[in-house]
Short mmCIF file of C-alpha atoms and ligand atoms in Angstrom, two decimals:
data_model
loop_
_atom_site.label_atom_id
_atom_site.label_comp_id
_atom_site.label_asym_id
_atom_site.label_seq_id
_atom_site.Cartn_x
_atom_site.Cartn_y
_atom_site.Cartn_z
CA MET R 1 -0.43 15.64 27.59
CA ASP R 2 -1.51 18.34 25.16
CA LEU R 3 1.16 19.23 22.60
CA LYS R 4 1.04 22.85 23.68
CA GLU R 5 2.19 21.78 27.16
CA TRP R 6 5.00 19.70 25.76
CA ARG R 7 8.44 21.11 26.50
CA THR R 8 11.29 20.01 24.27
CA PRO R 9 13.93 18.41 26.51
CA THR R 10 17.60 19.27 25.98
CA LEU R 11 20.27 16.58 25.94
CA ASP R 12 23.71 17.28 27.33
CA ARG R 13 26.68 17.18 24.96
CA GLU R 14 27.57 13.55 25.63
CA ALA R 15 24.01 12.26 25.28
CA GLY R 16 23.50 14.34 22.12
CA ALA R 17 26.63 12.87 20.52
CA LEU R 18 25.49 9.33 21.37
CA VAL R 19 22.01 9.86 19.98
CA ALA R 20 23.38 11.43 16.77
CA ARG R 21 25.75 8.48 16.35
CA ARG R 22 22.99 5.88 16.83
CA LEU R 23 20.66 7.84 14.57
CA PHE R 24 23.15 7.88 11.72
CA PHE R 25 23.99 4.21 12.29
CA HIS R 26 20.36 3.10 12.05
CA VAL R 27 19.54 5.39 9.13
CA GLU R 28 22.34 3.77 7.16
CA LYS R 29 21.22 0.30 8.23
CA ALA R 30 17.68 1.08 7.11
CA GLY R 31 19.00 1.55 3.57
CA PHE R 32 18.73 5.32 3.18
CA TYR R 33 20.91 6.79 0.50
CA ALA R 34 21.75 10.19 2.00
CA TRP R 35 20.98 12.02 5.22
CA ALA R 36 21.96 15.04 7.29
CA LEU R 37 20.94 16.84 10.46
CA LEU R 38 19.65 20.37 10.16
CA GLU R 39 19.72 22.48 13.29
CA ARG R 40 16.65 24.50 14.24
CA ALA R 41 18.51 27.77 13.71
CA THR R 42 18.67 26.85 10.00
CA TRP R 43 15.35 25.16 9.31
CA GLU R 44 13.18 27.60 11.26
CA PRO R 45 13.94 30.79 9.27
CA LEU R 46 13.90 28.75 6.07
CA LEU R 47 10.41 27.44 6.74
CA ASN R 48 9.21 30.81 7.95
CA GLN R 49 10.18 32.36 4.65
CA LEU R 50 9.27 29.59 2.28
CA GLY R 51 5.93 28.59 3.74
CA ALA R 52 4.63 25.35 2.32
CA ALA R 53 2.39 23.94 -0.35
CA PRO R 54 -1.18 25.17 -0.11
CA PRO R 55 -3.79 22.40 0.17
CA GLU R 56 -4.75 22.62 -3.49
CA ALA R 57 -1.19 22.00 -4.73
CA GLU R 58 -0.83 18.74 -6.58
CA ASN R 59 2.16 17.54 -4.65
CA ALA R 60 4.89 18.76 -2.42
CA ASN R 61 7.20 19.66 -5.31
CA GLN R 62 4.78 22.15 -6.73
CA TYR R 63 4.45 24.78 -4.09
CA PRO R 64 4.40 28.24 -5.57
CA SER R 65 6.49 31.05 -4.24
CA GLY R 66 4.77 33.23 -1.70
CA ALA R 67 2.72 30.44 -0.11
CA SER R 68 2.25 31.51 3.47
CA PHE R 69 0.75 28.36 4.83
CA ARG R 70 1.36 28.04 8.57
CA LEU R 71 3.28 24.89 9.31
CA TRP R 72 3.71 24.90 13.00
CA ASP R 73 0.52 23.28 14.21
CA ARG R 74 0.17 20.90 11.31
CA TYR R 75 3.65 19.51 11.80
CA SER R 76 4.04 20.09 15.57
CA LEU R 77 7.17 22.11 14.88
CA ASP R 78 7.11 23.91 18.21
CA ALA R 79 8.13 20.65 19.83
CA CYS R 80 10.98 19.98 17.40
CA GLY R 81 14.74 20.43 17.83
CA PRO R 82 16.93 19.46 14.87
CA MET R 83 15.48 17.79 11.77
CA LEU R 84 16.91 14.78 10.07
CA VAL R 85 16.54 15.09 6.29
CA VAL R 86 16.87 11.87 4.29
CA ALA R 87 16.90 10.69 0.69
CA LEU R 88 15.73 7.18 -0.19
CA ARG R 89 16.63 5.71 -3.57
CA TYR R 90 13.73 4.10 -5.38
CA ALA R 91 13.71 1.13 -7.72
CA SER R 92 12.42 1.22 -11.30
CA GLU R 93 10.13 -1.72 -10.65
CA THR R 94 8.39 -3.01 -7.56
CA LEU R 95 7.17 -6.41 -6.42
CA LEU R 96 3.71 -7.17 -5.15
CA PRO R 97 3.64 -9.54 -2.15
CA ALA R 98 2.45 -13.00 -3.29
CA ALA R 99 -0.35 -13.00 -0.70
CA ASP R 100 -2.10 -10.03 -2.29
CA ALA R 101 -4.27 -12.07 -4.68
CA GLU R 102 -7.10 -9.55 -5.12
CA ARG R 103 -4.73 -6.77 -6.05
CA ARG R 104 -2.79 -9.10 -8.32
CA SER R 105 -5.91 -9.85 -10.35
CA LEU R 106 -6.83 -6.14 -10.61
CA LEU R 107 -3.35 -5.33 -11.85
CA ALA R 108 -3.32 -8.26 -14.27
CA ARG R 109 -6.54 -7.02 -15.83
CA ALA R 110 -5.20 -3.49 -16.23
CA GLU R 111 -1.86 -4.76 -17.54
CA ALA R 112 -3.32 -7.15 -20.13
CA CYS R 113 -2.48 -5.26 -23.27
CA GLY R 114 -1.41 -7.86 -25.86
CA ASP R 115 0.15 -5.70 -28.55
CA GLY R 116 -1.91 -2.61 -27.73
CA PRO R 117 -0.45 0.70 -26.61
CA ILE R 118 0.65 0.97 -23.04
CA THR R 119 0.34 3.90 -20.72
CA LEU R 120 2.97 4.42 -18.05
CA VAL R 121 3.20 5.30 -14.38
CA ALA R 122 6.48 7.13 -13.76
CA LYS R 123 9.15 5.17 -11.94
CA PHE R 124 9.03 7.16 -8.71
CA ALA R 125 5.33 6.25 -8.37
CA ARG R 126 5.58 2.50 -9.04
CA GLY R 127 5.74 1.87 -5.33
CA ASN R 128 4.59 4.04 -2.48
CA TRP R 129 8.12 5.18 -1.72
CA TYR R 130 6.84 8.00 0.44
CA ARG R 131 5.12 5.46 2.71
CA GLU R 132 8.22 3.28 2.59
CA CYS R 133 10.37 6.25 3.63
CA ILE R 134 8.08 7.02 6.57
CA ASP R 135 7.97 3.35 7.63
CA ARG R 136 11.74 3.08 7.57
CA LEU R 137 12.09 6.27 9.61
CA GLN R 138 9.66 4.81 12.11
CA ALA R 139 11.85 1.71 12.50
CA VAL R 140 14.89 3.96 12.96
CA VAL R 141 13.16 5.91 15.73
CA LYS R 142 12.30 2.72 17.61
CA ARG R 143 15.89 1.47 17.48
CA VAL R 144 17.43 4.80 18.49
CA ILE R 145 15.13 5.00 21.52
CA GLU R 146 16.08 1.43 22.53
CA ASP R 147 19.81 2.10 22.11
CA ALA R 148 19.63 5.32 24.09
CA LEU R 149 17.74 3.59 26.89
CA GLU R 150 20.46 0.96 27.15
CA GLU R 151 22.86 3.84 27.83
CA GLY R 152 20.52 5.31 30.44
CA ILE R 153 19.13 8.08 28.22
CA ALA R 154 15.34 8.31 28.16
CA LEU R 155 14.21 9.86 24.88
CA PRO R 156 10.64 10.99 24.13
CA PRO R 157 8.34 8.18 22.89
CA PRO R 158 7.95 7.45 19.14
CA ARG R 159 4.70 9.43 18.84
CA ARG R 160 6.64 12.64 19.50
CA TRP R 161 9.00 12.01 16.55
CA HIS R 162 7.18 13.11 13.42
CA ARG R 163 7.98 11.64 10.03
CA PHE R 164 7.09 13.17 6.66
CA SER R 165 7.57 12.42 3.00
CA ASN R 166 5.79 14.17 0.13
CA SER R 167 4.44 16.55 2.76
CA ARG R 168 3.70 20.24 2.54
CA LEU R 169 7.01 20.97 4.14
CA PRO R 170 9.41 22.38 1.51
CA GLU R 171 11.34 19.11 1.51
CA LYS R 172 13.43 19.99 -1.51
CA ALA R 173 14.67 23.24 0.04
CA LEU R 174 15.38 21.45 3.34
CA ALA R 175 17.41 18.81 1.52
CA ILE R 176 19.44 21.47 -0.28
CA ALA R 177 19.96 23.40 2.97
CA ALA R 178 21.13 20.17 4.62
CA GLY R 179 23.70 19.66 1.85
CA ILE R 180 22.17 16.36 0.74
CA GLY R 181 22.56 17.29 -2.90
CA ALA R 182 22.18 19.96 -5.53
CA ILE R 183 19.31 21.05 -7.74
CA GLY R 184 19.90 19.86 -11.30
CA ARG R 185 18.86 21.61 -14.49
CA ASN R 186 15.76 19.40 -14.46
CA SER R 187 14.82 21.16 -11.18
CA LEU R 188 15.11 17.95 -9.16
CA VAL R 189 17.49 17.09 -6.33
CA ILE R 190 20.59 15.15 -7.29
CA ALA R 191 21.61 13.51 -4.00
CA ARG R 192 25.16 12.55 -3.07
CA THR R 193 25.33 9.44 -0.97
CA THR R 194 26.28 9.45 2.70
CA SER R 195 26.15 5.69 2.91
CA SER R 196 29.18 3.46 3.02
CA ALA R 197 27.17 0.46 1.76
CA PRO R 198 29.11 -1.27 -1.02
CA GLY R 199 28.16 -0.82 -4.66
CA LEU R 200 26.17 2.41 -4.31
CA PRO R 201 26.52 5.07 -7.00
CA LEU R 202 28.04 8.31 -5.69
CA SER R 203 25.05 10.33 -6.82
CA SER R 204 21.43 9.68 -7.66
CA SER R 205 18.46 11.75 -8.68
CA ALA R 206 16.20 8.68 -8.31
CA VAL R 207 15.32 9.55 -4.74
CA VAL R 208 12.35 10.54 -2.63
CA LEU R 209 12.95 12.89 0.28
CA GLY R 210 11.81 12.57 3.87
CA VAL R 211 12.02 14.52 7.11
CA LEU R 212 12.16 13.31 10.72
CA THR R 213 11.64 15.94 13.39
CA LEU R 214 13.49 15.21 16.64
CA PRO R 215 11.48 16.05 19.78
CA PHE R 216 14.49 17.18 21.79
CA SER R 217 17.32 19.68 21.49
CA PHE R 218 21.01 19.08 21.53
CA GLU R 219 24.14 20.69 20.21
CA ILE R 220 24.92 18.81 17.03
CA PRO R 221 28.57 17.67 17.17
CA PRO R 222 30.59 19.04 14.20
CA GLU R 223 30.94 15.61 12.56
CA PHE R 224 27.13 15.28 12.41
CA ARG R 225 26.34 18.82 11.24
CA HIS R 226 24.69 19.38 7.88
CA ARG R 227 26.98 19.22 4.92
CA GLN R 228 28.16 22.10 2.75
CA VAL R 229 25.37 23.52 0.63
CA MET R 230 25.85 22.85 -3.08
CA PRO R 231 24.83 25.54 -5.57
CA SER R 232 22.20 24.73 -8.19
CA PHE R 233 23.60 22.84 -11.21
CA SER R 234 26.92 22.22 -9.44
CA LEU R 235 26.61 18.49 -10.17
CA CYS R 236 25.52 19.05 -13.79
CA GLY R 237 28.76 20.39 -15.22
CA THR R 238 28.20 21.27 -18.88
CA CYS R 239 25.40 18.70 -19.32
CA GLN R 240 22.13 19.99 -20.78
CA ALA R 241 20.56 16.62 -21.58
CA CYS R 242 17.32 17.21 -19.68
CA ILE R 243 16.73 20.56 -21.37
CA SER R 244 17.02 18.96 -24.81
CA ALA R 245 14.97 15.92 -23.78
CA CYS R 246 11.96 17.72 -22.32
CA PRO R 247 9.29 17.49 -25.04
CA SER R 248 7.43 20.60 -23.92
CA GLY R 249 10.30 23.01 -23.28
CA ALA R 250 9.54 23.30 -19.58
CA LEU R 251 13.18 23.61 -18.55
CA LEU R 252 15.03 26.84 -19.05
CA GLY R 253 18.48 25.71 -17.97
CA LYS R 254 19.31 28.93 -16.24
CA PRO R 255 18.53 30.02 -12.70
CA ARG R 256 15.43 32.10 -12.21
CA LYS R 257 14.25 33.58 -8.97
CA ASN R 258 10.80 32.14 -8.91
CA MET R 259 11.03 28.62 -7.58
CA PHE R 260 11.54 29.72 -4.01
CA PRO R 261 10.70 33.14 -2.66
CA SER R 262 13.76 35.23 -1.88
CA LEU R 263 15.39 34.63 1.44
CA SER R 264 17.05 37.43 3.27
CA GLY R 265 20.02 38.21 5.44
CA GLU R 266 22.36 35.50 6.57
CA LEU R 267 20.20 32.73 5.17
CA GLU R 268 20.37 34.17 1.69
CA GLU R 269 24.13 34.36 1.91
CA ARG R 270 24.40 30.81 3.17
CA MET R 271 21.97 29.28 0.78
CA PRO R 272 22.07 30.72 -2.69
CA ALA R 273 21.13 27.26 -3.96
CA VAL R 274 17.87 27.44 -2.05
CA SER R 275 16.94 30.99 -2.96
CA GLY R 276 17.78 30.44 -6.64
CA SER R 277 15.77 28.33 -9.03
CA ALA R 278 16.38 25.81 -11.75
CA GLY R 279 14.27 27.71 -14.22
CA PHE R 280 11.35 25.34 -14.40
CA ARG R 281 8.05 26.35 -16.01
CA ARG R 282 5.34 24.34 -14.36
CA ARG R 283 2.65 25.34 -16.82
CA LEU R 284 4.70 23.64 -19.55
CA CYS R 285 5.39 20.44 -17.60
CA ILE R 286 3.42 17.31 -18.49
CA GLN R 287 3.75 15.99 -14.94
CA HIS R 288 1.84 18.98 -13.66
CA TYR R 289 -1.19 17.98 -15.73
CA THR R 290 -1.27 14.20 -15.24
CA ALA R 291 -3.40 14.35 -12.09
CA THR R 292 -5.90 17.06 -12.98
CA ALA R 293 -8.94 16.49 -15.18
CA GLY R 294 -9.93 18.96 -17.87
CA GLU R 295 -8.86 20.16 -21.25
CA LEU R 296 -5.11 20.27 -21.80
CA PRO R 297 -3.26 23.17 -23.43
CA SER R 298 -2.45 22.31 -27.04
CA ALA R 299 1.34 22.50 -26.39
CA ILE R 300 0.94 19.83 -23.73
CA VAL R 301 -1.19 17.60 -25.96
CA GLN R 302 1.45 17.90 -28.64
CA ALA R 303 4.27 16.96 -26.26
CA TRP R 304 2.39 14.07 -24.59
CA SER R 305 3.45 10.52 -25.39
CA ASN R 306 2.34 7.68 -23.07
CA GLN R 307 2.27 9.18 -19.57
CA LEU R 308 -0.48 7.89 -17.28
CA TYR R 309 0.85 9.53 -14.13
CA GLY R 310 4.08 11.51 -13.83
CA CYS R 311 6.74 12.04 -16.45
CA ASP R 312 10.27 10.58 -16.31
CA ILE R 313 11.81 11.96 -19.46
CA CYS R 314 14.07 14.59 -17.89
CA LEU R 315 15.14 12.09 -15.25
CA GLU R 316 15.85 9.10 -17.44
CA CYS R 317 18.25 11.03 -19.64
CA CYS R 318 20.19 12.32 -16.62
CA PRO R 319 23.63 10.79 -15.99
CA HIS R 320 22.78 10.95 -12.27
CA PHE R 321 19.59 8.91 -12.67
CA ASN R 322 20.66 5.85 -10.70
CA PRO R 323 17.60 4.04 -9.34
CA ASP R 324 17.97 0.86 -7.35
CA THR R 325 18.45 -1.84 -9.97
CA HIS R 326 16.65 -4.59 -8.05
CA PRO R 327 12.86 -4.75 -7.98
CA VAL R 328 11.86 -4.18 -4.37
CA ALA R 329 8.68 -5.03 -2.44
CA VAL R 330 7.26 -1.80 -1.01
CA PRO R 331 3.75 -0.64 -0.09
CA GLY R 332 1.57 0.17 -3.09
CA ALA R 333 3.67 -1.82 -5.55
CA LEU R 334 2.72 -1.30 -9.21
CA GLY R 335 5.25 -3.62 -10.87
CA ASN R 336 6.70 -2.06 -14.01
CA GLY R 337 4.01 0.63 -14.14
CA LYS R 338 2.77 -0.46 -17.56
CA PHE R 339 -0.97 -0.56 -18.19
CA ALA R 340 -3.10 -1.27 -21.22
CA ALA R 341 -4.22 2.15 -22.43
CA HIS R 342 -7.52 0.80 -23.79
CA VAL R 343 -8.36 -0.74 -20.38
CA LEU R 344 -7.48 2.37 -18.36
CA ALA R 345 -9.35 4.61 -20.79
CA THR R 346 -12.62 2.85 -19.94
CA VAL R 347 -12.34 2.00 -16.22
CA ASP R 348 -14.91 3.84 -14.10
CA ASP R 349 -14.00 5.95 -11.05
CA GLU R 350 -14.57 3.10 -8.64
CA GLY R 351 -12.35 0.79 -10.71
CA VAL R 352 -9.57 3.38 -10.84
CA ARG R 353 -9.75 3.88 -7.08
CA ALA R 354 -9.66 0.12 -6.42
CA LEU R 355 -6.72 -0.34 -8.76
CA PHE R 356 -4.61 2.37 -7.14
CA LYS R 357 -5.75 1.99 -3.52
CA GLY R 358 -2.75 2.30 -1.19
CA THR R 359 -0.41 3.30 -4.00
CA THR R 360 1.24 6.65 -4.64
CA LEU R 361 -1.72 7.40 -6.93
CA ASP R 362 -4.18 7.00 -4.06
CA GLN R 363 -4.35 10.76 -3.43
CA ARG R 364 -7.22 13.16 -3.17
CA TRP R 365 -5.81 15.43 -5.87
CA ILE R 366 -5.37 12.66 -8.44
CA GLU R 367 -8.64 12.56 -10.31
CA PRO R 368 -9.76 9.26 -11.90
CA GLU R 369 -11.07 11.27 -14.83
CA ALA R 370 -7.58 12.68 -15.42
CA LEU R 371 -6.10 9.18 -15.55
CA ARG R 372 -8.78 8.06 -18.04
CA ARG R 373 -8.07 11.12 -20.17
CA ASN R 374 -4.32 10.37 -20.07
CA ALA R 375 -4.91 6.79 -21.19
CA ALA R 376 -7.21 7.99 -23.99
CA LEU R 377 -4.56 10.50 -25.05
CA THR R 378 -1.98 7.71 -25.16
CA LEU R 379 -4.30 5.80 -27.48
CA ARG R 380 -4.78 8.86 -29.67
CA LYS R 381 -1.08 9.61 -29.84
CA SER R 382 -0.35 6.02 -30.82
CA GLY R 383 -2.80 6.36 -33.69
CA THR R 384 -5.16 3.77 -32.20
S1 SF4 E 401 8.66 16.06 -16.17
FE1 SF4 E 401 8.48 15.81 -18.40
S2 SF4 E 401 7.45 17.65 -19.12
FE2 SF4 E 401 8.16 18.07 -17.02
S3 SF4 E 401 10.15 19.04 -17.26
FE3 SF4 E 401 10.55 16.84 -17.09
S4 SF4 E 401 10.55 16.06 -19.20
FE4 SF4 E 401 9.64 18.10 -19.20
S1 SF4 E 402 20.40 15.74 -17.29
FE1 SF4 E 402 22.35 16.85 -17.12
S2 SF4 E 402 21.74 18.99 -16.89
FE2 SF4 E 402 19.92 17.77 -16.48
S3 SF4 E 402 19.91 17.51 -14.26
FE3 SF4 E 402 20.97 15.75 -15.12
S4 SF4 E 402 23.14 16.32 -15.10
FE4 SF4 E 402 21.96 18.19 -14.82
#
């Protein structure tokens, strides 16, 4: 059936409560750190006003205000009831499956640095956590459908449930609107856990975000509704560590109204944390430049240290930076993210693509030339 002909079914109150319960149960079992349901009446006006990242944006966190990209067809949003927004905690290091011998040898070659300078992939990119998030959501969908069927409720098939992570949806704004966490002064989401799994920290900014669209409508029972929205910086207290730590002065530490375009009416009243901004100046952020080839502004060259892709400095200094402490096997594992700068500085395009195939760095907008330049800059900065 064509998507345009698809009509979103509506569950009665009892069936909706059962599905919400099973959804939350399986999301927790799948190891997610935080989650919340966002009703259509909230996400629809939010998306209409925020738009999404234009195709040329480097990643989903860098959408400029005013982007008017139409989301509906791309993400099949017409056929979507509530959205489930999730946060998945990532680990600082990842494990490559033993069977992956070819990849192991590629990595070993790029890691072989002896005492030479190393160039670093940021922690969030040392495994393809976006893929992992989507895979786990897929497993959740399968189990919820099975559980519902046992209770005599026929839900739409898995292909109608769409899963996204690092998409052009404004995932950060959706997470804030769902009450999953608050924006910190480093402009990133600090999530508060929903999970009752033992030993978890109460908060963590070491998370990737994901969205699952539910292809049916139901009235979300009060106990499963999105949580209270937290204003920007509300989990920071008086801390300013990230502002001091940023080597290029990209963080202002005070809200500005340019991260998200202004919302209006009821939505603006409900979500000041979404319409406000953490005061982040992208043009001064090293991370913004790590994927794009070309000459770097002198302020960025000055601030650069050993970044190959991404920059962790304003995260690592954060008291809420609580990554998973155990190395985990996930798709696109890159171990500890350390590479010999002299090797990376000389690998040709094909070599770079082979090395990062299937990893978070395997993206159209990440130019091999940029990675070579970053490695060469690391060498230069180390005085080599
Ligand atoms: S990612 Fe790096 S350059 Fe960008 S704001 Fe954080 S510390 Fe500053
Ligand atoms: S380092 Fe401090 S100010 Fe910055 S985001 Fe973390 S808690 Fe907030």
